[in-house]
Short mmCIF file of C-alpha atoms in Angstrom, two decimals:
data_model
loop_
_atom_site.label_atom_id
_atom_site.label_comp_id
_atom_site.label_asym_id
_atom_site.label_seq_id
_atom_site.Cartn_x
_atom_site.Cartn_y
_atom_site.Cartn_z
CA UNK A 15 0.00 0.00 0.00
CA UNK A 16 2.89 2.23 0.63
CA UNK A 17 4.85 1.36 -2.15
CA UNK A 18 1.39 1.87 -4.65
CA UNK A 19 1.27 5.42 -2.92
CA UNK A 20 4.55 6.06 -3.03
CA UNK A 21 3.87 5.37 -6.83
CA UNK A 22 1.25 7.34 -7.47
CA UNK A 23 3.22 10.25 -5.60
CA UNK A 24 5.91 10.12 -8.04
CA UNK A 25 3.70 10.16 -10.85
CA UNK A 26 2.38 13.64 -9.80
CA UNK A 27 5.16 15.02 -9.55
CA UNK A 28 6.24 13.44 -12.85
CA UNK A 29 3.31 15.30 -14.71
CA UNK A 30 4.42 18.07 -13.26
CA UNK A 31 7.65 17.92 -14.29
CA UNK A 32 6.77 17.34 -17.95
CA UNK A 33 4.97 20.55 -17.50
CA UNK A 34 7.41 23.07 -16.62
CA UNK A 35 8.96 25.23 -18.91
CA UNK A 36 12.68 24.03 -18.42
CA UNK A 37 14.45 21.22 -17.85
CA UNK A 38 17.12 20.55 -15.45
CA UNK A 39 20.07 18.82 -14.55
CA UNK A 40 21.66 16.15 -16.90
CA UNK A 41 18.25 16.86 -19.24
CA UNK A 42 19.56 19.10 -21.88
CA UNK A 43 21.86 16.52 -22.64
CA UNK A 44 20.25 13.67 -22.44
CA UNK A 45 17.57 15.03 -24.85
CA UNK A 46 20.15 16.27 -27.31
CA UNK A 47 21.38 12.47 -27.42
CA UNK A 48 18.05 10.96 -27.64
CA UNK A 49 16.82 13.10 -30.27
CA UNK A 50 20.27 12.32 -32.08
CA UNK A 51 19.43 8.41 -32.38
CA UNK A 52 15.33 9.58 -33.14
CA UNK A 53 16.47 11.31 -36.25
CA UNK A 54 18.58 7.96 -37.38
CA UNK A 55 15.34 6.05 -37.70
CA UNK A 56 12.76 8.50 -38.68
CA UNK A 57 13.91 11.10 -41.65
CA UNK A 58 12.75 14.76 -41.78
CA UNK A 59 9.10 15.67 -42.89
CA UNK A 60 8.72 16.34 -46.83
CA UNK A 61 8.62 20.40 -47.63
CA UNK A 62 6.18 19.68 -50.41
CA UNK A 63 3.19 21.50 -48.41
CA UNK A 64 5.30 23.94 -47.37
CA UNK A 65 6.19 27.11 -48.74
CA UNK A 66 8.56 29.66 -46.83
CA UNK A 67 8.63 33.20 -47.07
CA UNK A 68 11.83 34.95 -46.36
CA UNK A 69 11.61 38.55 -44.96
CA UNK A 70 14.93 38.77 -43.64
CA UNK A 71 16.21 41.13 -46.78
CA UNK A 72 12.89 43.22 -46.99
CA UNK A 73 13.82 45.94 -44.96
CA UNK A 74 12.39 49.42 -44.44
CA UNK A 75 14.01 52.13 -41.97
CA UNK A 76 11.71 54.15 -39.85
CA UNK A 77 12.21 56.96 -37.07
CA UNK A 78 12.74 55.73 -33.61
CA UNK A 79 12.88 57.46 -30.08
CA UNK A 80 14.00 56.06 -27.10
CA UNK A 81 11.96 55.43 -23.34
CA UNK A 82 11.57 59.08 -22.77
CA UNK A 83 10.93 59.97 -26.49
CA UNK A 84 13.13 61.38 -27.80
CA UNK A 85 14.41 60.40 -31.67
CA UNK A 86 17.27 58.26 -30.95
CA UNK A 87 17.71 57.66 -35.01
CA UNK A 88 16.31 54.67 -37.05
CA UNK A 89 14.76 51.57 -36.61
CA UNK A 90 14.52 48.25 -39.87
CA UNK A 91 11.56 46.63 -39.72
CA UNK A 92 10.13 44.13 -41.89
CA UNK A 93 8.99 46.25 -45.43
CA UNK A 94 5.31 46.42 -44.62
CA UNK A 95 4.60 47.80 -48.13
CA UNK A 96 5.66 44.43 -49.33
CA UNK A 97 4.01 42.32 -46.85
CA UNK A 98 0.84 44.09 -47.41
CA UNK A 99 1.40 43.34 -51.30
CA UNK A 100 2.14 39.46 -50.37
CA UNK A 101 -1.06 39.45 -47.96
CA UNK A 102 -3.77 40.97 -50.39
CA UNK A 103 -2.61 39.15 -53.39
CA UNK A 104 -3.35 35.43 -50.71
CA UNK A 105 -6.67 36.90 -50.06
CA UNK A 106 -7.25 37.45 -53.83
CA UNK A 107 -6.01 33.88 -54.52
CA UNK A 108 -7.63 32.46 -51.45
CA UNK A 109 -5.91 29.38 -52.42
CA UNK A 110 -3.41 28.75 -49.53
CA UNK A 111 -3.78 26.17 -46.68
CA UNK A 112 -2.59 27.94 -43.82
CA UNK A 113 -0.74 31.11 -42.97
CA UNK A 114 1.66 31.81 -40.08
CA UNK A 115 3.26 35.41 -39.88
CA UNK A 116 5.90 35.10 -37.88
CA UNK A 117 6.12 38.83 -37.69
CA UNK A 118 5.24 41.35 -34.52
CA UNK A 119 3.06 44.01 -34.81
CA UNK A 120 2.99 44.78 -30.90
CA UNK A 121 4.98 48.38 -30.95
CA UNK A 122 2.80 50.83 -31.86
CA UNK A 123 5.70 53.21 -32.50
CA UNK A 124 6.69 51.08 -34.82
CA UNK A 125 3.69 52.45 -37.36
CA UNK A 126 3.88 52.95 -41.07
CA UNK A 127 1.20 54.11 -43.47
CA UNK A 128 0.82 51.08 -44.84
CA UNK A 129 -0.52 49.37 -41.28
CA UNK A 130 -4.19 50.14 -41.01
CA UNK A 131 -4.63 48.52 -44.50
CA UNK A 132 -2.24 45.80 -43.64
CA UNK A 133 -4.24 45.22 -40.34
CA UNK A 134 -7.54 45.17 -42.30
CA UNK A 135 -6.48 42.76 -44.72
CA UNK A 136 -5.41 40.46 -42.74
CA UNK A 137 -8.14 40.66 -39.98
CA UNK A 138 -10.29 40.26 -43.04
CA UNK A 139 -8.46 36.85 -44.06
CA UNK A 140 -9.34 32.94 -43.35
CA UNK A 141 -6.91 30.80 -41.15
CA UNK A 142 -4.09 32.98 -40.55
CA UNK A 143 -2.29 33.51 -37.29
CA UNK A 144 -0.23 36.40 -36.24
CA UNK A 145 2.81 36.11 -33.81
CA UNK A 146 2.58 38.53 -30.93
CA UNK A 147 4.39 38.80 -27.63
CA UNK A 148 1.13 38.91 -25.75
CA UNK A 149 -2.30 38.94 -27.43
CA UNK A 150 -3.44 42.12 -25.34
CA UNK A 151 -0.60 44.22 -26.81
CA UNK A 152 -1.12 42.97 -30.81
CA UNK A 153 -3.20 45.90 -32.79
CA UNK A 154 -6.96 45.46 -32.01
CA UNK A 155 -7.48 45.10 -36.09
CA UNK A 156 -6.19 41.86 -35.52
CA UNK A 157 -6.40 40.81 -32.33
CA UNK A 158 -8.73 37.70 -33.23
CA UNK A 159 -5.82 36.65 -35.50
CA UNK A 160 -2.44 36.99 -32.90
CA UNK A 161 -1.35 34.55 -30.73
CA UNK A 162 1.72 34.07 -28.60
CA UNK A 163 4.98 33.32 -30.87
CA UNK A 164 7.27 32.75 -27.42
CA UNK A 165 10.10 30.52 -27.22
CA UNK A 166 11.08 28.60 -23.65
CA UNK A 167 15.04 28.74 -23.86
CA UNK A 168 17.47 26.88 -21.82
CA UNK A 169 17.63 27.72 -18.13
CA UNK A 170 21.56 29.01 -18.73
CA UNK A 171 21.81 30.51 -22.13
CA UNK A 172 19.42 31.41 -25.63
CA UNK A 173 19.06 27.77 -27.18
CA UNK A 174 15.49 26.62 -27.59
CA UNK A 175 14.22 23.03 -25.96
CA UNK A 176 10.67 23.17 -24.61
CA UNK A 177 7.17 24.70 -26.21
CA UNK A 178 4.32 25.75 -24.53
CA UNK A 179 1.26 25.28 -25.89
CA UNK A 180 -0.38 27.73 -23.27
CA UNK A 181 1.85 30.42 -22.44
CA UNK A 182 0.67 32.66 -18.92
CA UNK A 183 -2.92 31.79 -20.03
CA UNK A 184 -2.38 32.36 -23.74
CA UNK A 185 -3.10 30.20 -26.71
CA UNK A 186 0.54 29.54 -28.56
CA UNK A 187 0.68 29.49 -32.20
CA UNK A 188 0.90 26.28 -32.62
CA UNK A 189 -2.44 25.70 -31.08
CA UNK A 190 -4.16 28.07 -32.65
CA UNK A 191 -3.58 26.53 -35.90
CA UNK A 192 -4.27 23.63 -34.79
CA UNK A 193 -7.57 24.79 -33.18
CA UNK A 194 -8.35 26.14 -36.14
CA UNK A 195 -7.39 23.78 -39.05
CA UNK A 196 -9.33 20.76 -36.86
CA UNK A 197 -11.24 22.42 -34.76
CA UNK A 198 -10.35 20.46 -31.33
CA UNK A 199 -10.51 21.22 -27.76
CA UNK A 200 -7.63 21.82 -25.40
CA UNK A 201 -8.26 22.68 -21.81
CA UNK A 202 -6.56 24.01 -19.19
CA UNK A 203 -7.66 22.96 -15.50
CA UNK A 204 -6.58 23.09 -12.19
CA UNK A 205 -4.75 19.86 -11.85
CA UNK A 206 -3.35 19.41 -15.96
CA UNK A 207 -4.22 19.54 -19.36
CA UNK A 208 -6.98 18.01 -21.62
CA UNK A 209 -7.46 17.69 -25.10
CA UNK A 210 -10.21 16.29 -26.94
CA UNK A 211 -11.12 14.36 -23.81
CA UNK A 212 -7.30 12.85 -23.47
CA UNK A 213 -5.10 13.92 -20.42
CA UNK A 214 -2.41 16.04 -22.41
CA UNK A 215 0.66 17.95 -21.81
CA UNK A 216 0.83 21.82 -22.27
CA UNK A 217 4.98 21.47 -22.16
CA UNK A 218 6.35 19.65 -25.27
CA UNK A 219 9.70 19.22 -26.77
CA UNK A 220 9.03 19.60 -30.75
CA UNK A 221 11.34 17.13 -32.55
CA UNK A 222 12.76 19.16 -35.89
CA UNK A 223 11.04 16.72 -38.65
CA UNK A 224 10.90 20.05 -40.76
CA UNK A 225 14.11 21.51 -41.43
CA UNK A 226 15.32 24.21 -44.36
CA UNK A 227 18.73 24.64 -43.78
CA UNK A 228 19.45 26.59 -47.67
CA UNK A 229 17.70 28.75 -49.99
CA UNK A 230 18.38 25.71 -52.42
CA UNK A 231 18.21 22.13 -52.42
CA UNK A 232 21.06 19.75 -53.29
CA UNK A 233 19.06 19.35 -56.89
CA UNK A 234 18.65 23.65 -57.06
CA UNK A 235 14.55 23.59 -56.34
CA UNK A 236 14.25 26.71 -54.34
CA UNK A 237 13.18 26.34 -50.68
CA UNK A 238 13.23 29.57 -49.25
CA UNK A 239 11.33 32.21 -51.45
CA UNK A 240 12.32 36.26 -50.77
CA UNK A 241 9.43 38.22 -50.59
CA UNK A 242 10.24 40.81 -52.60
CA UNK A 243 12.45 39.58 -55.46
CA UNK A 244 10.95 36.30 -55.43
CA UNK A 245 7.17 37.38 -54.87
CA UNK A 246 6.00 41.02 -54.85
CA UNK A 247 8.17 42.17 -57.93
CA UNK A 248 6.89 39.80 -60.06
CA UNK A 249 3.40 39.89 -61.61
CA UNK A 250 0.72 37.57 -59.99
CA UNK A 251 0.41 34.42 -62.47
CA UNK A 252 4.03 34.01 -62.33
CA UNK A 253 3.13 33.12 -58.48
CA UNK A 254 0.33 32.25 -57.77
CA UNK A 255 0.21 28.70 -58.24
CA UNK A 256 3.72 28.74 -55.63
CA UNK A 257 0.86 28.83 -53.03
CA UNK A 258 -1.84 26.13 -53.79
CA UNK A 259 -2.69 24.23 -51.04
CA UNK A 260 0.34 25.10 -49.28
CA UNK A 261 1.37 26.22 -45.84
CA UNK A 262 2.23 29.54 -46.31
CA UNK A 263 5.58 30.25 -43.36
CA UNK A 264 6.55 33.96 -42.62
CA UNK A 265 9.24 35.24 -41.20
CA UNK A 266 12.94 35.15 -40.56
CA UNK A 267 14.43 32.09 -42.31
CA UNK A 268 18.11 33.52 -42.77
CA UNK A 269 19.54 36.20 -40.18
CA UNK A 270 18.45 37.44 -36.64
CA UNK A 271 15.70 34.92 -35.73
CA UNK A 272 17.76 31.86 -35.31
CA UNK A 273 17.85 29.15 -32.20
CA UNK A 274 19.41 26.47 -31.22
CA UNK A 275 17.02 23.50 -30.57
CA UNK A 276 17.67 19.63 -29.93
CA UNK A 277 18.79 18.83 -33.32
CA UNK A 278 20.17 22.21 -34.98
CA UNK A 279 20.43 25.86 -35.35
CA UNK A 280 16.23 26.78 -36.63
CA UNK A 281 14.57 29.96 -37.25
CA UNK A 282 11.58 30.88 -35.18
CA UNK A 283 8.79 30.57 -37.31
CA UNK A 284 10.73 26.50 -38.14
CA UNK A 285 10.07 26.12 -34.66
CA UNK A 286 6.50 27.21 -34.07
CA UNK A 287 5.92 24.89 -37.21
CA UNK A 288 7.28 21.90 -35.79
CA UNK A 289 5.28 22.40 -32.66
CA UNK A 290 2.11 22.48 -34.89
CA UNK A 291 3.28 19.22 -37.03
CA UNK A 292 3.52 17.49 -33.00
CA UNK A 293 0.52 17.98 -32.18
CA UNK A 294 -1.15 18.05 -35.70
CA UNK A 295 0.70 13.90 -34.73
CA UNK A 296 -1.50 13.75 -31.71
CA UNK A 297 2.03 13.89 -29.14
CA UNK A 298 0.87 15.73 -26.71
CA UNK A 299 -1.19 13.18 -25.34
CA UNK A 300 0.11 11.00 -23.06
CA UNK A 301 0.00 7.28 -24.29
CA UNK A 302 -1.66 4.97 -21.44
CA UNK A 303 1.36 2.99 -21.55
CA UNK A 304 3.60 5.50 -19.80
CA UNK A 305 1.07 5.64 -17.09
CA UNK A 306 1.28 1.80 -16.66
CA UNK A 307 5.35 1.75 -17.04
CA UNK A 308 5.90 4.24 -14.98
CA UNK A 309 3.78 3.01 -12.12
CA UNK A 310 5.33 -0.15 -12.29
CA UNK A 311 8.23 0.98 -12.31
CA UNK A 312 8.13 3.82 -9.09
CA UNK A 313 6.76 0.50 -7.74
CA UNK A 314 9.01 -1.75 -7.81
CA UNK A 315 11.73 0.48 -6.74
CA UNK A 316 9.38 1.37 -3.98
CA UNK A 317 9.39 -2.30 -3.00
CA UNK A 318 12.91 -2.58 -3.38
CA UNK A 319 13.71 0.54 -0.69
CA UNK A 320 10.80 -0.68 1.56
CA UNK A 321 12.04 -4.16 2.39
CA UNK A 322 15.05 -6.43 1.21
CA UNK A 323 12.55 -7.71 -1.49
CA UNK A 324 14.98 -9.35 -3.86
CA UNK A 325 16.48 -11.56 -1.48
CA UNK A 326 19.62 -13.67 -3.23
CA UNK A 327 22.58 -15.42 -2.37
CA UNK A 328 25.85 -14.05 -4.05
CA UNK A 329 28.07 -16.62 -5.87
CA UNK A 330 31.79 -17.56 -4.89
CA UNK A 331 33.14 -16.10 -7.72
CA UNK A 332 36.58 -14.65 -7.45
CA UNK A 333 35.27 -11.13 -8.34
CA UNK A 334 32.76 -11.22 -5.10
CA UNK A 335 35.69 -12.41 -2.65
CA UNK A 336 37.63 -9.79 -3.69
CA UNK A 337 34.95 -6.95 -3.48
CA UNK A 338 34.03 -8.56 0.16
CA UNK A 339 37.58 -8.00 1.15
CA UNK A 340 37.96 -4.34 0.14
CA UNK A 341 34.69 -3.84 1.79
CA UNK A 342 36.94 -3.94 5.35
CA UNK A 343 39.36 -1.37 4.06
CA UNK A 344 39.31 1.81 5.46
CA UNK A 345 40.76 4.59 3.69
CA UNK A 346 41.11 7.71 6.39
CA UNK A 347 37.66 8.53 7.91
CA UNK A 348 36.18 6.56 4.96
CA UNK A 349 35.13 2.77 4.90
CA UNK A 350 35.42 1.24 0.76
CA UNK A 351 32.53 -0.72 1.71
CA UNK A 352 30.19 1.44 2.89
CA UNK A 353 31.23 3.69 0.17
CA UNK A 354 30.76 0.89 -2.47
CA UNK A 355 27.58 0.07 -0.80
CA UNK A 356 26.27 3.69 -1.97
CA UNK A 357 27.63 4.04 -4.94
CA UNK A 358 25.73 0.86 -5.93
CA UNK A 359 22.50 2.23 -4.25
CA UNK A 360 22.09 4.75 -6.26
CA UNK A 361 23.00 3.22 -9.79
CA UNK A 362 20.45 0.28 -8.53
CA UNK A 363 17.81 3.09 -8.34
CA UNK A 364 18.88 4.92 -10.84
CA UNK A 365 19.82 3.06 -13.72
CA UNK A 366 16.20 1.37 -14.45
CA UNK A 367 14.90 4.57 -14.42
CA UNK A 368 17.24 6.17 -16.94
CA UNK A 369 16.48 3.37 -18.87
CA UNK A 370 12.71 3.66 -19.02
CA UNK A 371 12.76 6.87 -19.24
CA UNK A 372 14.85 7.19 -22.09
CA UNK A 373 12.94 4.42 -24.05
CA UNK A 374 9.63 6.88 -23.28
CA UNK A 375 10.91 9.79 -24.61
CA UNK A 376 12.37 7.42 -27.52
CA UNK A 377 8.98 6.26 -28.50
CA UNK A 378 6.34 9.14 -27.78
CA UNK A 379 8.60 12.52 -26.69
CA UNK A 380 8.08 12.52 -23.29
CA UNK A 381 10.97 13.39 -21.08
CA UNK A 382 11.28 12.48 -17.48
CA UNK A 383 14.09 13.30 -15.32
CA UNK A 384 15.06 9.77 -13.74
CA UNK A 385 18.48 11.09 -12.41
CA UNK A 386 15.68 13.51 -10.10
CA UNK A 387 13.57 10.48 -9.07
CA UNK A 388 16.20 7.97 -8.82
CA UNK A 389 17.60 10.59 -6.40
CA UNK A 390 15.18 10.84 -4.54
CA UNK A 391 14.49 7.25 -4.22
CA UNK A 392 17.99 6.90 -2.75
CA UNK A 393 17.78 9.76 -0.15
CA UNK A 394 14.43 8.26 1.17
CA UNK A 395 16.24 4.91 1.62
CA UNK A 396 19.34 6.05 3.15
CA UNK A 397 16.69 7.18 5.70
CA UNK A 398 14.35 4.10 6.00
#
């Protein structure tokens, strides 16, 4: 009964953990291994839905004043003349899948006088998202279309590793597209997540199945598209067919927006579209497997620290004789035995755990910290 608590416990604090924004300890690493031997068996996602839109190279320069306003000198921001080109010419075509604008709109003294029509096209578009910082600072034109474009980095540094789906009680991008394009539920409650029914997890780390890594492929098919040489210059039939049925990606592909995640160096919006493609794949929901594994695992290993529960008797091999002599040395204050005796403790709690844990995020992207748990696990029994 106390082991089966003890269990359920542990699992708690599990879902918990797979919540939080960050991981810790030996989990950065760990992941960056895993996701190494994940991408040996399962190949990057085809780009032939996909088209991406380049604005790093579209610039436009624009007066800018500091905090206490005064001008301060000149700001780039994305060409919005362009952009507003590239959005009513989709709305014309109304032939696209999907659009995500990877682009912020939040600073309102960031203005041009081509924003109010901008705004008004696109609030006037189907399934398009907006990225904003927070959804109460985006332009109330399109308000209804922003959602929250935010990255969780690395507790010490800038590189990328988790995604939240709900971000300080704001729909993500990711699931808003997904809301949108299927039109399922995700819930937020006082004890976890739900989706469509299914105990979920808000906190996901996206594997990087969609990757552009060069304007060009290795047989010269463009992959990256500028907006403005590639798009706006030209007249429409020369491109609109680019974006039939496709997944229309804006933003950064080339200069300042760049992370690095589990597998590589990605752009934002690359990011935001591989947390869409996980759970577009239904992984945010936890499998009922990992429930059952990991009970019976915190189990067992509950048992084990409990009571002497694995009772055997040790050979007379050579290798034992000589561990049960050292195990009388004393080396200063310090007995090899008793040393050996913990050392071995916490591998026998530990190691199972790193194990299973491993093979979960392996099959359905769900990390656990077992080096945290197995801890744990030994602390408690060095009390008991």
């Amino acid at each position: 009964a106390i082991s089966a608590l003890v269990s359920l416990v542990l699992m708690i604090v599990c879902y918990v953990y797979m919540n939080m924004s960050y991981t810790y300890g030996y989990g950065d690493a760990t992941i960056n291994q895993m996701s190494f031997l994940k991408d040996m068996f399962r190949p990057s996602e085809p780009a032939d839905d996909v088209i991406a839109v380049n604005v790093s190279y579209d610039r436009d320069l624009i007066p800018f004043n500091d905090s206490q306003g005064i001008p301060a000198g000149a700001i780039d921001i994305t060409d919005r003349a362009k952009l507003l080109e590239l959005m009513t010419r989709l709305k014309k075509w109304d032939n696209y899948k999907y659009i995500l604008c990877d682009i912020r709109f939040d600073d309102a003294q960031l203005a041009t006088p081509y924003d109010s029509a901008l705004f008004s096209c696109i609030a006037s578009m189907r399934d398009i998202v907006v990225a904003t910082e927070n959804p109460e600072a985006a332009p109330e034109q399109i308000r209804e279309k922003a959602a929250v474009a935010r990255y969780k980095v690395r507790m010490a540094g800038d590189d990328f590793m988790k995604y939240n789906f709900i971000s300080d009680g704001h729909e993500g991008i990711a699931l808003k597209m997904w809301k949108d394009l299927t039109g399922g539920s995700y819930e937020k409650h006082w004890w976890g997540y739900t989706s469509n029914g299914q105990l979920c997890v808000n906190s996901i780390i996206p594997d990087i199945r969609f990757a552009i890594y060069d304007i060009y492929s290795p047989d010269g098919d463009k992959l990256i598209y500028q907006l403005g040489t590639d798009i706006t210059d030209y007249p429409e039939e020369y491109v609109e067919e680019l974006f039939t049925d496709k997944m229309v990606l804006i933003g950064d592909w080339l200069k300042d927006d760049l992370h690095m995640t589990v597998r590589s160096s990605q752009p934002g919006v690359s990011i935001l579209y591989n947390a869409f493609l996980c759970i577009m794949n239904g992984e945010h929901i936890l499998p009922w497997w990992v429930y059952v594994l990991l009970l019976l695992t915190f189990f067992v290993e509950s048992m084990f620290m409990l009571k002497d529960y694995w009772q055997f008797q040790a050979p007379d091999w050579k290798i034992v004789r000589w561990f049960r002599r050292l195990s009388g040395v004393n080396i200063g204050h310090f007995n090899v035995g008793r040393l050996l005796k913990n050392v071995l403790a916490f591998i026998s709690y530990s190691t199972p755990l790193v194990l299973v844990c491993e093979f979960i995020y392996l099959t359905c992207g769900v990390f656990v910290n077992a080096i945290v748990i197995g801890t744990l696990f030994y602390i408690a029994s060095l009390f008991i």
